[in-house]
PDB file of C-alpha atoms and ligand atoms in Angstrom:
ATOM      1  CA  MET A   1      44.422 -20.906  18.418  1.00  0.00           C
ATOM      2  CA  GLU A   2      47.267 -18.521  18.874  1.00  0.00           C
ATOM      3  CA  HIS A   3      45.822 -15.513  17.125  1.00  0.00           C
ATOM      4  CA  GLU A   4      42.456 -15.688  18.878  1.00  0.00           C
ATOM      5  CA  PRO A   5      41.454 -12.481  20.732  1.00  0.00           C
ATOM      6  CA  LYS A   6      42.627 -11.854  24.285  1.00  0.00           C
ATOM      7  CA  THR A   7      40.911  -8.531  25.008  1.00  0.00           C
ATOM      8  CA  LEU A   8      37.671  -6.773  24.066  1.00  0.00           C
ATOM      9  CA  ALA A   9      39.616  -4.500  21.717  1.00  0.00           C
ATOM     10  CA  ASP A  10      41.086  -7.589  20.001  1.00  0.00           C
ATOM     11  CA  ALA A  11      37.657  -9.207  19.815  1.00  0.00           C
ATOM     12  CA  ILE A  12      36.043  -6.207  18.128  1.00  0.00           C
ATOM     13  CA  VAL A  13      38.692  -6.220  15.399  1.00  0.00           C
ATOM     14  CA  TYR A  14      38.922 -10.003  15.082  1.00  0.00           C
ATOM     15  CA  PHE A  15      35.197 -10.572  14.727  1.00  0.00           C
ATOM     16  CA  GLN A  16      34.812  -8.000  11.958  1.00  0.00           C
ATOM     17  CA  ASP A  17      35.972 -10.841   9.701  1.00  0.00           C
ATOM     18  CA  PRO A  18      33.030 -13.210   9.136  1.00  0.00           C
ATOM     19  CA  ASN A  19      35.400 -16.116   8.550  1.00  0.00           C
ATOM     20  CA  ASN A  20      36.941 -15.613  11.974  1.00  0.00           C
ATOM     21  CA  CYS A  21      33.452 -15.593  13.556  1.00  0.00           C
ATOM     22  CA  LEU A  22      32.535 -18.805  11.808  1.00  0.00           C
ATOM     23  CA  ASP A  23      35.796 -20.611  12.570  1.00  0.00           C
ATOM     24  CA  TYR A  24      35.793 -19.529  16.189  1.00  0.00           C
ATOM     25  CA  LEU A  25      32.234 -20.692  16.881  1.00  0.00           C
ATOM     26  CA  ALA A  26      32.379 -23.874  14.767  1.00  0.00           C
ATOM     27  CA  LEU A  27      35.481 -25.030  16.616  1.00  0.00           C
ATOM     28  CA  ARG A  28      33.667 -24.722  19.935  1.00  0.00           C
ATOM     29  CA  ARG A  29      30.368 -26.111  18.776  1.00  0.00           C
ATOM     30  CA  TRP A  30      31.559 -29.127  16.797  1.00  0.00           C
ATOM     31  CA  LYS A  31      34.654 -30.514  18.452  1.00  0.00           C
ATOM     32  CA  ASN A  32      34.476 -33.616  16.236  1.00  0.00           C
ATOM     33  CA  GLY A  33      33.558 -31.912  12.977  1.00  0.00           C
ATOM     34  CA  VAL A  34      30.398 -30.210  11.731  1.00  0.00           C
ATOM     35  CA  ALA A  35      27.159 -32.142  12.246  1.00  0.00           C
ATOM     36  CA  CYS A  36      23.603 -31.266  11.170  1.00  0.00           C
ATOM     37  CA  PRO A  37      21.794 -29.821  14.245  1.00  0.00           C
ATOM     38  CA  THR A  38      18.547 -31.505  13.148  1.00  0.00           C
ATOM     39  CA  CYS A  39      19.602 -35.078  12.299  1.00  0.00           C
ATOM     40  CA  GLY A  40      23.246 -35.264  13.335  1.00  0.00           C
ATOM     41  CA  ARG A  41      24.517 -36.245   9.868  1.00  0.00           C
ATOM     42  CA  LYS A  42      28.168 -35.452   9.411  1.00  0.00           C
ATOM     43  CA  ASP A  43      28.585 -35.645   5.620  1.00  0.00           C
ATOM     44  CA  VAL A  44      27.242 -32.125   5.185  1.00  0.00           C
ATOM     45  CA  SER A  45      28.529 -29.763   2.501  1.00  0.00           C
ATOM     46  CA  PHE A  46      29.528 -26.154   3.057  1.00  0.00           C
ATOM     47  CA  VAL A  47      28.122 -23.401   0.830  1.00  0.00           C
ATOM     48  CA  PRO A  48      30.865 -20.744   1.026  1.00  0.00           C
ATOM     49  CA  SER A  49      28.901 -17.991  -0.712  1.00  0.00           C
ATOM     50  CA  ARG A  50      26.258 -18.036   2.049  1.00  0.00           C
ATOM     51  CA  ARG A  51      28.361 -19.444   4.915  1.00  0.00           C
ATOM     52  CA  VAL A  52      25.812 -22.202   5.556  1.00  0.00           C
ATOM     53  CA  TRP A  53      25.905 -25.978   5.460  1.00  0.00           C
ATOM     54  CA  GLN A  54      23.615 -28.260   3.494  1.00  0.00           C
ATOM     55  CA  CYS A  55      22.414 -31.542   4.997  1.00  0.00           C
ATOM     56  CA  LYS A  56      21.746 -34.372   2.535  1.00  0.00           C
ATOM     57  CA  THR A  57      18.626 -35.569   4.371  1.00  0.00           C
ATOM     58  CA  ARG A  58      15.346 -33.875   3.490  1.00  0.00           C
ATOM     59  CA  HIS A  59      13.982 -32.211   6.598  1.00  0.00           C
ATOM     60  CA  PRO A  60      13.227 -28.662   7.744  1.00  0.00           C
ATOM     61  CA  LYS A  61      16.376 -26.581   8.313  1.00  0.00           C
ATOM     62  CA  ALA A  62      18.368 -28.876   5.986  1.00  0.00           C
ATOM     63  CA  GLN A  63      20.340 -25.742   5.246  1.00  0.00           C
ATOM     64  CA  PHE A  64      21.752 -24.495   8.527  1.00  0.00           C
ATOM     65  CA  SER A  65      24.047 -21.748   9.705  1.00  0.00           C
ATOM     66  CA  ILE A  66      26.277 -21.470  12.751  1.00  0.00           C
ATOM     67  CA  LYS A  67      23.344 -19.711  14.467  1.00  0.00           C
ATOM     68  CA  THR A  68      20.856 -22.561  13.875  1.00  0.00           C
ATOM     69  CA  GLY A  69      20.055 -24.405  17.094  1.00  0.00           C
ATOM     70  CA  THR A  70      21.646 -21.765  19.330  1.00  0.00           C
ATOM     71  CA  VAL A  71      20.337 -18.722  21.193  1.00  0.00           C
ATOM     72  CA  LEU A  72      21.338 -16.682  18.114  1.00  0.00           C
ATOM     73  CA  GLU A  73      18.919 -18.497  15.787  1.00  0.00           C
ATOM     74  CA  ASP A  74      16.868 -16.194  13.522  1.00  0.00           C
ATOM     75  CA  SER A  75      18.629 -13.067  14.724  1.00  0.00           C
ATOM     76  CA  PRO A  76      19.030 -10.575  11.878  1.00  0.00           C
ATOM     77  CA  LEU A  77      22.092  -9.119  13.637  1.00  0.00           C
ATOM     78  CA  GLY A  78      25.489 -10.226  12.418  1.00  0.00           C
ATOM     79  CA  LEU A  79      28.076 -12.104  14.451  1.00  0.00           C
ATOM     80  CA  GLU A  80      30.323  -9.031  14.271  1.00  0.00           C
ATOM     81  CA  LYS A  81      27.821  -7.435  16.651  1.00  0.00           C
ATOM     82  CA  TRP A  82      26.860 -10.515  18.667  1.00  0.00           C
ATOM     83  CA  LEU A  83      30.346 -11.694  19.581  1.00  0.00           C
ATOM     84  CA  PRO A  84      31.700  -8.419  21.011  1.00  0.00           C
ATOM     85  CA  VAL A  85      28.495  -8.046  23.063  1.00  0.00           C
ATOM     86  CA  MET A  86      28.893 -11.601  24.338  1.00  0.00           C
ATOM     87  CA  TRP A  87      32.471 -10.765  25.250  1.00  0.00           C
ATOM     88  CA  MET A  88      31.328  -7.757  27.276  1.00  0.00           C
ATOM     89  CA  VAL A  89      28.582  -9.632  29.117  1.00  0.00           C
ATOM     90  CA  ALA A  90      30.899 -12.554  29.896  1.00  0.00           C
ATOM     91  CA  ASN A  91      33.558 -10.280  31.339  1.00  0.00           C
ATOM     92  CA  CYS A  92      32.152  -6.976  32.651  1.00  0.00           C
ATOM     93  CA  LYS A  93      31.713  -7.462  36.393  1.00  0.00           C
ATOM     94  CA  ASN A  94      28.609  -5.309  36.631  1.00  0.00           C
ATOM     95  CA  GLY A  95      27.070  -6.362  33.336  1.00  0.00           C
ATOM     96  CA  VAL A  96      26.229  -4.200  30.332  1.00  0.00           C
ATOM     97  CA  SER A  97      22.973  -2.351  29.764  1.00  0.00           C
ATOM     98  CA  SER A  98      20.906  -2.403  26.595  1.00  0.00           C
ATOM     99  CA  TRP A  99      21.369   1.381  26.406  1.00  0.00           C
ATOM    100  CA  GLU A 100      25.148   1.041  26.383  1.00  0.00           C
ATOM    101  CA  ILE A 101      24.917  -1.472  23.547  1.00  0.00           C
ATOM    102  CA  HIS A 102      22.491   0.757  21.710  1.00  0.00           C
ATOM    103  CA  ARG A 103      24.905   3.654  21.931  1.00  0.00           C
ATOM    104  CA  SER A 104      28.105   1.784  21.163  1.00  0.00           C
ATOM    105  CA  LEU A 105      26.902  -0.576  18.399  1.00  0.00           C
ATOM    106  CA  GLY A 106      24.046   1.353  16.858  1.00  0.00           C
ATOM    107  CA  VAL A 107      21.443  -1.385  17.324  1.00  0.00           C
ATOM    108  CA  SER A 108      18.086  -0.311  18.730  1.00  0.00           C
ATOM    109  CA  GLN A 109      17.718  -0.433  22.506  1.00  0.00           C
ATOM    110  CA  LYS A 110      14.902  -2.946  22.141  1.00  0.00           C
ATOM    111  CA  ALA A 111      17.043  -5.239  19.962  1.00  0.00           C
ATOM    112  CA  ALA A 112      19.896  -4.901  22.455  1.00  0.00           C
ATOM    113  CA  TRP A 113      17.551  -5.841  25.315  1.00  0.00           C
ATOM    114  CA  PHE A 114      16.558  -8.993  23.444  1.00  0.00           C
ATOM    115  CA  MET A 115      20.216  -9.787  22.667  1.00  0.00           C
ATOM    116  CA  LEU A 116      21.125  -9.526  26.336  1.00  0.00           C
ATOM    117  CA  HIS A 117      18.350 -11.885  27.412  1.00  0.00           C
ATOM    118  CA  ARG A 118      19.410 -14.447  24.831  1.00  0.00           C
ATOM    119  CA  ILE A 119      22.987 -14.209  26.062  1.00  0.00           C
ATOM    120  CA  ARG A 120      21.782 -14.658  29.663  1.00  0.00           C
ATOM    121  CA  LEU A 121      20.058 -17.866  28.631  1.00  0.00           C
ATOM    122  CA  GLY A 122      23.412 -18.987  27.257  1.00  0.00           C
ATOM    123  CA  MET A 123      24.932 -18.217  30.645  1.00  0.00           C
ATOM    124  CA  GLN A 124      22.422 -20.382  32.490  1.00  0.00           C
ATOM    125  CA  ASP A 125      24.315 -23.289  33.967  1.00  0.00           C
ATOM    126  CA  LYS A 126      23.494 -26.602  32.345  1.00  0.00           C
ATOM    127  CA  ASP A 127      25.318 -28.497  35.059  1.00  0.00           C
ATOM    128  CA  THR A 128      22.536 -29.153  37.525  1.00  0.00           C
ATOM    129  CA  GLY A 129      23.833 -32.531  38.675  1.00  0.00           C
ATOM    130  CA  GLY A 130      26.797 -31.381  40.738  1.00  0.00           C
ATOM    131  CA  MET A 131      26.172 -31.057  44.459  1.00  0.00           C
ATOM    132  CA  LEU A 132      27.924 -28.449  46.566  1.00  0.00           C
ATOM    133  CA  GLY A 133      29.959 -29.448  49.592  1.00  0.00           C
ATOM    134  CA  GLY A 134      30.470 -32.920  50.959  1.00  0.00           C
ATOM    135  CA  PRO A 135      31.807 -34.243  54.272  1.00  0.00           C
ATOM    136  CA  GLU A 136      35.431 -33.470  53.292  1.00  0.00           C
ATOM    137  CA  ALA A 137      34.740 -30.307  51.286  1.00  0.00           C
ATOM    138  CA  ALA A 138      34.752 -26.639  52.260  1.00  0.00           C
ATOM    139  CA  PRO A 139      31.647 -25.424  54.132  1.00  0.00           C
ATOM    140  CA  VAL A 140      28.593 -24.271  52.207  1.00  0.00           C
ATOM    141  CA  GLU A 141      27.260 -20.814  53.077  1.00  0.00           C
ATOM    142  CA  ILE A 142      23.507 -20.370  52.673  1.00  0.00           C
ATOM    143  CA  ASP A 143      21.670 -17.057  52.755  1.00  0.00           C
ATOM    144  CA  GLU A 144      18.824 -15.089  51.203  1.00  0.00           C
ATOM    145  CA  THR A 145      18.636 -11.564  49.904  1.00  0.00           C
ATOM    146  CA  TYR A 146      15.895  -9.137  48.960  1.00  0.00           C
ATOM    147  CA  ILE A 147      15.849  -7.505  45.565  1.00  0.00           C
ATOM    148  CA  GLY A 148      13.926  -4.378  44.708  1.00  0.00           C
ATOM    149  CA  GLY A 149      11.519  -2.291  46.713  1.00  0.00           C
ATOM    150  CA  LYS A 150      12.101   0.834  48.730  1.00  0.00           C
ATOM    151  CA  ALA A 151      13.872  -0.820  51.660  1.00  0.00           C
ATOM    152  CA  ARG A 152      16.771  -2.049  49.581  1.00  0.00           C
ATOM    153  CA  ASN A 153      19.432  -0.406  51.662  1.00  0.00           C
ATOM    154  CA  MET A 154      18.086  -1.709  54.939  1.00  0.00           C
ATOM    155  CA  HIS A 155      20.107  -4.564  56.339  1.00  0.00           C
ATOM    156  CA  LYS A 156      18.538  -7.988  56.137  1.00  0.00           C
ATOM    157  CA  ALA A 157      18.380  -8.565  59.900  1.00  0.00           C
ATOM    158  CA  LYS A 158      16.546  -5.281  60.469  1.00  0.00           C
ATOM    159  CA  ARG A 159      14.225  -5.920  57.561  1.00  0.00           C
ATOM    160  CA  ARG A 160      13.543  -9.402  58.789  1.00  0.00           C
ATOM    161  CA  ARG A 161      12.602  -8.103  62.251  1.00  0.00           C
ATOM    162  CA  LEU A 162      10.255  -5.647  60.576  1.00  0.00           C
ATOM    163  CA  SER A 163       8.760  -8.252  58.298  1.00  0.00           C
ATOM    164  CA  ASP A 164       8.404 -10.764  61.144  1.00  0.00           C
ATOM    165  CA  THR A 165       6.603  -8.165  63.242  1.00  0.00           C
ATOM    166  CA  CYS A 166       4.396  -7.041  60.398  1.00  0.00           C
ATOM    167  CA  GLY A 167       3.768 -10.595  59.278  1.00  0.00           C
ATOM    168  CA  MET A 168       5.066  -9.788  55.834  1.00  0.00           C
ATOM    169  CA  GLN A 169       7.319 -12.179  54.009  1.00  0.00           C
ATOM    170  CA  GLY A 170       9.188 -10.482  51.186  1.00  0.00           C
ATOM    171  CA  GLY A 171       7.268  -7.321  51.923  1.00  0.00           C
ATOM    172  CA  HIS A 172       6.983  -4.097  49.918  1.00  0.00           C
ATOM    173  CA  GLY A 173       7.145  -5.748  46.504  1.00  0.00           C
ATOM    174  CA  LYS A 174      10.575  -7.236  47.070  1.00  0.00           C
ATOM    175  CA  THR A 175      11.673 -10.541  45.627  1.00  0.00           C
ATOM    176  CA  VAL A 176      13.584 -13.014  47.762  1.00  0.00           C
ATOM    177  CA  VAL A 177      16.552 -14.793  46.206  1.00  0.00           C
ATOM    178  CA  MET A 178      18.170 -17.696  48.015  1.00  0.00           C
ATOM    179  CA  GLY A 179      21.754 -18.716  47.358  1.00  0.00           C
ATOM    180  CA  MET A 180      24.350 -21.174  48.512  1.00  0.00           C
ATOM    181  CA  LEU A 181      28.080 -21.022  48.020  1.00  0.00           C
ATOM    182  CA  GLU A 182      30.708 -23.653  48.602  1.00  0.00           C
ATOM    183  CA  ARG A 183      33.572 -21.574  49.960  1.00  0.00           C
ATOM    184  CA  GLY A 184      36.091 -21.023  47.192  1.00  0.00           C
ATOM    185  CA  GLY A 185      33.755 -22.801  44.755  1.00  0.00           C
ATOM    186  CA  LYS A 186      30.451 -22.410  42.990  1.00  0.00           C
ATOM    187  CA  VAL A 187      27.272 -20.553  43.836  1.00  0.00           C
ATOM    188  CA  LYS A 188      23.753 -21.845  43.159  1.00  0.00           C
ATOM    189  CA  THR A 189      20.658 -19.676  43.409  1.00  0.00           C
ATOM    190  CA  THR A 190      16.900 -19.893  43.266  1.00  0.00           C
ATOM    191  CA  ILE A 191      14.184 -17.254  43.250  1.00  0.00           C
ATOM    192  CA  LEU A 192      11.809 -17.733  46.186  1.00  0.00           C
ATOM    193  CA  GLY A 193       9.390 -15.007  45.053  1.00  0.00           C
ATOM    194  CA  ASN A 194       7.869 -12.901  47.801  1.00  0.00           C
ATOM    195  CA  ARG A 195       7.708 -15.671  50.418  1.00  0.00           C
ATOM    196  CA  ARG A 196      10.352 -17.548  52.353  1.00  0.00           C
ATOM    197  CA  GLU A 197       8.780 -20.934  52.924  1.00  0.00           C
ATOM    198  CA  LYS A 198      10.782 -23.258  55.113  1.00  0.00           C
ATOM    199  CA  LYS A 199       9.711 -26.331  53.154  1.00  0.00           C
ATOM    200  CA  VAL A 200      10.852 -24.831  49.836  1.00  0.00           C
ATOM    201  CA  MET A 201      14.141 -23.627  51.322  1.00  0.00           C
ATOM    202  CA  HIS A 202      14.929 -27.018  52.833  1.00  0.00           C
ATOM    203  CA  ALA A 203      14.094 -28.791  49.571  1.00  0.00           C
ATOM    204  CA  PHE A 204      16.495 -26.509  47.657  1.00  0.00           C
ATOM    205  CA  ILE A 205      19.241 -27.216  50.176  1.00  0.00           C
ATOM    206  CA  ARG A 206      18.745 -30.977  50.099  1.00  0.00           C
ATOM    207  CA  GLU A 207      18.721 -31.027  46.294  1.00  0.00           C
ATOM    208  CA  ASN A 208      21.945 -29.071  45.982  1.00  0.00           C
ATOM    209  CA  VAL A 209      24.118 -29.689  49.028  1.00  0.00           C
ATOM    210  CA  ALA A 210      25.726 -33.080  49.589  1.00  0.00           C
ATOM    211  CA  PRO A 211      24.655 -34.851  52.808  1.00  0.00           C
ATOM    212  CA  GLY A 212      27.176 -34.478  55.614  1.00  0.00           C
ATOM    213  CA  SER A 213      28.356 -31.034  54.455  1.00  0.00           C
ATOM    214  CA  ALA A 214      29.131 -28.308  56.941  1.00  0.00           C
ATOM    215  CA  ILE A 215      26.613 -25.525  56.323  1.00  0.00           C
ATOM    216  CA  MET A 216      26.795 -21.956  57.590  1.00  0.00           C
ATOM    217  CA  THR A 217      23.746 -19.712  57.893  1.00  0.00           C
ATOM    218  CA  ASP A 218      22.542 -16.825  59.974  1.00  0.00           C
ATOM    219  CA  GLU A 219      20.110 -17.214  62.851  1.00  0.00           C
ATOM    220  CA  PHE A 220      16.938 -17.292  60.735  1.00  0.00           C
ATOM    221  CA  THR A 221      14.638 -19.980  62.160  1.00  0.00           C
ATOM    222  CA  ASN A 222      13.766 -21.307  58.702  1.00  0.00           C
ATOM    223  CA  TYR A 223      17.151 -23.016  58.774  1.00  0.00           C
ATOM    224  CA  ASP A 224      16.241 -25.014  61.887  1.00  0.00           C
ATOM    225  CA  GLY A 225      15.930 -28.734  61.406  1.00  0.00           C
ATOM    226  CA  LEU A 226      18.704 -29.259  58.857  1.00  0.00           C
ATOM    227  CA  ALA A 227      20.843 -31.216  61.335  1.00  0.00           C
ATOM    228  CA  PRO A 228      21.707 -34.097  61.594  1.00  0.00           C
ATOM    229  CA  GLY A 229      21.834 -34.484  57.785  1.00  0.00           C
ATOM    230  CA  PHE A 230      24.171 -31.502  57.742  1.00  0.00           C
ATOM    231  CA  ALA A 231      26.608 -30.080  60.289  1.00  0.00           C
ATOM    232  CA  HIS A 232      24.709 -26.817  60.800  1.00  0.00           C
ATOM    233  CA  HIS A 233      26.571 -23.802  62.194  1.00  0.00           C
ATOM    234  CA  PHE A 234      25.014 -20.386  62.434  1.00  0.00           C
ATOM    235  CA  VAL A 235      26.006 -16.914  63.485  1.00  0.00           C
ATOM    236  CA  ASN A 236      23.605 -14.452  65.083  1.00  0.00           C
ATOM    237  CA  HIS A 237      23.796 -11.358  62.905  1.00  0.00           C
ATOM    238  CA  LEU A 238      22.190  -9.180  65.547  1.00  0.00           C
ATOM    239  CA  GLU A 239      25.286  -9.760  67.665  1.00  0.00           C
ATOM    240  CA  LYS A 240      28.172 -10.351  65.282  1.00  0.00           C
ATOM    241  CA  TYR A 241      28.957 -11.294  61.732  1.00  0.00           C
ATOM    242  CA  VAL A 242      31.868 -13.661  62.091  1.00  0.00           C
ATOM    243  CA  GLU A 243      32.570 -16.260  64.724  1.00  0.00           C
ATOM    244  CA  GLY A 244      35.795 -18.022  63.854  1.00  0.00           C
ATOM    245  CA  ASN A 245      35.127 -19.996  60.724  1.00  0.00           C
ATOM    246  CA  VAL A 246      31.386 -19.453  60.999  1.00  0.00           C
ATOM    247  CA  HIS A 247      30.176 -16.704  58.690  1.00  0.00           C
ATOM    248  CA  THR A 248      28.297 -16.143  55.448  1.00  0.00           C
ATOM    249  CA  GLN A 249      30.544 -13.473  53.965  1.00  0.00           C
ATOM    250  CA  GLY A 250      31.233 -15.345  50.737  1.00  0.00           C
ATOM    251  CA  ILE A 251      27.590 -15.519  49.692  1.00  0.00           C
ATOM    252  CA  GLU A 252      27.078 -11.941  50.924  1.00  0.00           C
ATOM    253  CA  ASN A 253      29.880 -10.896  48.610  1.00  0.00           C
ATOM    254  CA  PHE A 254      27.963 -12.524  45.751  1.00  0.00           C
ATOM    255  CA  TRP A 255      24.815 -10.602  46.750  1.00  0.00           C
ATOM    256  CA  SER A 256      26.697  -7.321  46.688  1.00  0.00           C
ATOM    257  CA  LEU A 257      28.046  -8.071  43.197  1.00  0.00           C
ATOM    258  CA  LEU A 258      24.522  -8.914  42.073  1.00  0.00           C
ATOM    259  CA  LYS A 259      23.065  -5.738  43.556  1.00  0.00           C
ATOM    260  CA  ARG A 260      25.817  -3.570  42.184  1.00  0.00           C
ATOM    261  CA  GLY A 261      25.024  -4.914  38.710  1.00  0.00           C
ATOM    262  CA  LEU A 262      21.302  -4.512  39.154  1.00  0.00           C
ATOM    263  CA  GLY A 263      21.499  -1.103  40.771  1.00  0.00           C
ATOM    264  CA  GLY A 264      24.166   0.406  38.592  1.00  0.00           C
ATOM    265  CA  THR A 265      23.582  -1.170  35.234  1.00  0.00           C
ATOM    266  CA  TYR A 266      20.092  -2.453  34.749  1.00  0.00           C
ATOM    267  CA  VAL A 267      18.183   0.341  36.484  1.00  0.00           C
ATOM    268  CA  ALA A 268      14.858  -1.503  36.470  1.00  0.00           C
ATOM    269  CA  VAL A 269      14.219  -5.211  36.331  1.00  0.00           C
ATOM    270  CA  GLU A 270      10.871  -6.932  36.252  1.00  0.00           C
ATOM    271  CA  PRO A 271      10.600  -9.627  39.006  1.00  0.00           C
ATOM    272  CA  PHE A 272       9.588 -12.015  36.233  1.00  0.00           C
ATOM    273  CA  HIS A 273      13.023 -11.629  34.617  1.00  0.00           C
ATOM    274  CA  LEU A 274      15.074 -11.446  37.799  1.00  0.00           C
ATOM    275  CA  PHE A 275      16.372 -15.024  37.512  1.00  0.00           C
ATOM    276  CA  ARG A 276      18.010 -14.109  34.206  1.00  0.00           C
ATOM    277  CA  TYR A 277      20.134 -11.404  35.817  1.00  0.00           C
ATOM    278  CA  VAL A 278      20.982 -13.714  38.705  1.00  0.00           C
ATOM    279  CA  ASP A 279      22.095 -16.393  36.212  1.00  0.00           C
ATOM    280  CA  GLU A 280      24.261 -13.832  34.446  1.00  0.00           C
ATOM    281  CA  GLN A 281      26.039 -12.832  37.651  1.00  0.00           C
ATOM    282  CA  ALA A 282      26.370 -16.480  38.721  1.00  0.00           C
ATOM    283  CA  PHE A 283      28.056 -17.335  35.401  1.00  0.00           C
ATOM    284  CA  ARG A 284      30.721 -14.680  35.904  1.00  0.00           C
ATOM    285  CA  PHE A 285      31.136 -15.566  39.567  1.00  0.00           C
ATOM    286  CA  ASN A 286      31.362 -19.325  38.995  1.00  0.00           C
ATOM    287  CA  ASN A 287      33.900 -18.796  36.249  1.00  0.00           C
ATOM    288  CA  ARG A 288      36.006 -16.278  38.161  1.00  0.00           C
ATOM    289  CA  ALA A 289      39.752 -16.668  38.320  1.00  0.00           C
ATOM    290  CA  THR A 290      40.951 -18.539  41.388  1.00  0.00           C
ATOM    291  CA  ARG A 291      44.306 -19.938  42.435  1.00  0.00           C
ATOM    292  CA  ASP A 292      43.281 -23.415  41.284  1.00  0.00           C
ATOM    293  CA  ASN A 293      41.549 -22.189  38.137  1.00  0.00           C
ATOM    294  CA  PRO A 294      43.330 -19.186  36.572  1.00  0.00           C
ATOM    295  CA  ILE A 295      40.609 -18.535  33.964  1.00  0.00           C
ATOM    296  CA  ASN A 296      40.887 -15.303  31.930  1.00  0.00           C
ATOM    297  CA  ASP A 297      38.505 -13.153  29.837  1.00  0.00           C
ATOM    298  CA  SER A 298      39.214 -15.089  26.698  1.00  0.00           C
ATOM    299  CA  ASP A 299      38.474 -18.445  28.425  1.00  0.00           C
ATOM    300  CA  ARG A 300      35.261 -17.093  29.926  1.00  0.00           C
ATOM    301  CA  PHE A 301      34.065 -15.872  26.539  1.00  0.00           C
ATOM    302  CA  SER A 302      34.968 -19.194  24.931  1.00  0.00           C
ATOM    303  CA  LEU A 303      32.929 -21.012  27.580  1.00  0.00           C
ATOM    304  CA  LEU A 304      29.921 -18.808  26.869  1.00  0.00           C
ATOM    305  CA  CYS A 305      30.245 -19.621  23.144  1.00  0.00           C
ATOM    306  CA  GLU A 306      30.041 -23.323  24.013  1.00  0.00           C
ATOM    307  CA  GLN A 307      26.982 -22.765  26.200  1.00  0.00           C
ATOM    308  CA  ILE A 308      24.809 -20.951  23.644  1.00  0.00           C
ATOM    309  CA  VAL A 309      24.199 -24.203  21.756  1.00  0.00           C
ATOM    310  CA  GLY A 310      20.965 -26.181  22.186  1.00  0.00           C
ATOM    311  CA  LYS A 311      19.050 -23.292  23.755  1.00  0.00           C
ATOM    312  CA  ARG A 312      16.402 -21.006  22.314  1.00  0.00           C
ATOM    313  CA  LEU A 313      14.546 -17.916  23.515  1.00  0.00           C
ATOM    314  CA  THR A 314      12.023 -16.240  21.253  1.00  0.00           C
ATOM    315  CA  TYR A 315      10.789 -12.697  21.629  1.00  0.00           C
ATOM    316  CA  ALA A 316       7.272 -14.049  22.227  1.00  0.00           C
ATOM    317  CA  GLN A 317       8.505 -16.252  25.081  1.00  0.00           C
ATOM    318  CA  LEU A 318      10.460 -13.413  26.565  1.00  0.00           C
ATOM    319  CA  THR A 319       7.608 -10.924  26.498  1.00  0.00           C
ATOM    320  CA  ALA A 320       4.772 -13.330  27.396  1.00  0.00           C
ATOM    321  CA  LYS A 321       2.722 -12.093  30.347  1.00  0.00           C
ATOM    322  CA  GLU A 322       5.247  -9.388  30.862  1.00  0.00           C
ATOM    323  CA  ASP A 323       2.864  -6.481  30.634  1.00  0.00           C
ATOM    324  CA  LYS A 324       1.043  -7.794  33.688  1.00  0.00           C
ATOM    325  CA  LYS A 325       4.159  -7.709  35.856  1.00  0.00           C
ATOM    326  CA  PRO A 326       5.020  -4.590  37.796  1.00  0.00           C
ATOM    327  CA  GLU A 327       8.538  -3.224  37.454  1.00  0.00           C
ATOM    328  CA  VAL A 328      10.864  -3.191  40.405  1.00  0.00           C
ATOM    329  CA  ALA A 329      12.887  -0.033  40.644  1.00  0.00           C
ATOM    330  CA  PHE A 330      16.398  -0.169  42.059  1.00  0.00           C
TER     331      PHE A 330
HETATM  332 ZN1  LIG B   1      20.190 -33.190   8.792  1.00  0.00          ZN
END
């Protein structure tokens, strides 16, 4: 729609009107008209005084709101708060902290923390079927990074030499994240935990990279054995970083974005929740503007609104077992 918001400032004003919130979300959620989230019935009636719909079938949640069946379900906070926060998370390169939301919107820091995790679930990519690469496609760069711990500023090659000598895998409470990037395209990530097992790494590659792709890695021996299924090229980082077309600078750029967000914005992240922050950064990265896909802030926010449907994260789920996990300081 023409008058839909284009900037954060627009969004804050626009979403102060509850009718705008409802229209905006309903249009994205129900492209073919409103349907009951529980039974799918379409002859539902709208109750304007409460901004809910009534399903004619008798079942739980026969009266449903725009939040029902989305990550916003049961939240006491209004959409005039939720939507501007979603706009910020979708578009701020380094993310937004719960403290910033607390200060700017007047919700408690704890409530803001819960909001952010629900939004991150919305950002989690549902498209798991698409493979990266392919024999005719751009090469796929594969790499790992270490998050947290004291040695965070040490370069990977140096750290790896240390850890290989000491027999430590992740070492020093760090968490290993593995990622792959089709050059100019999408990134996919997985959390390896504190170990880098060759078998697990190979399985992740085979599940996500099309056979016959050109893959680029560093010299790490865990990448041995991927040929002949893939055209494997590697560069020895102890000697140089780029050899012609062979480098992993695209995925390293993603790691630096991730670390900038984690270091600058989130201050401390529990290893247990790390995947949520990685998903958040991957959403922004995978929906970045490129020459072929000139996506803007408003498009990125709209996409997030579509992705919050059919997902749920309760406070109990989010905080389960959490008190047993140590915090990683950045
Ligand atoms: Zn129904």
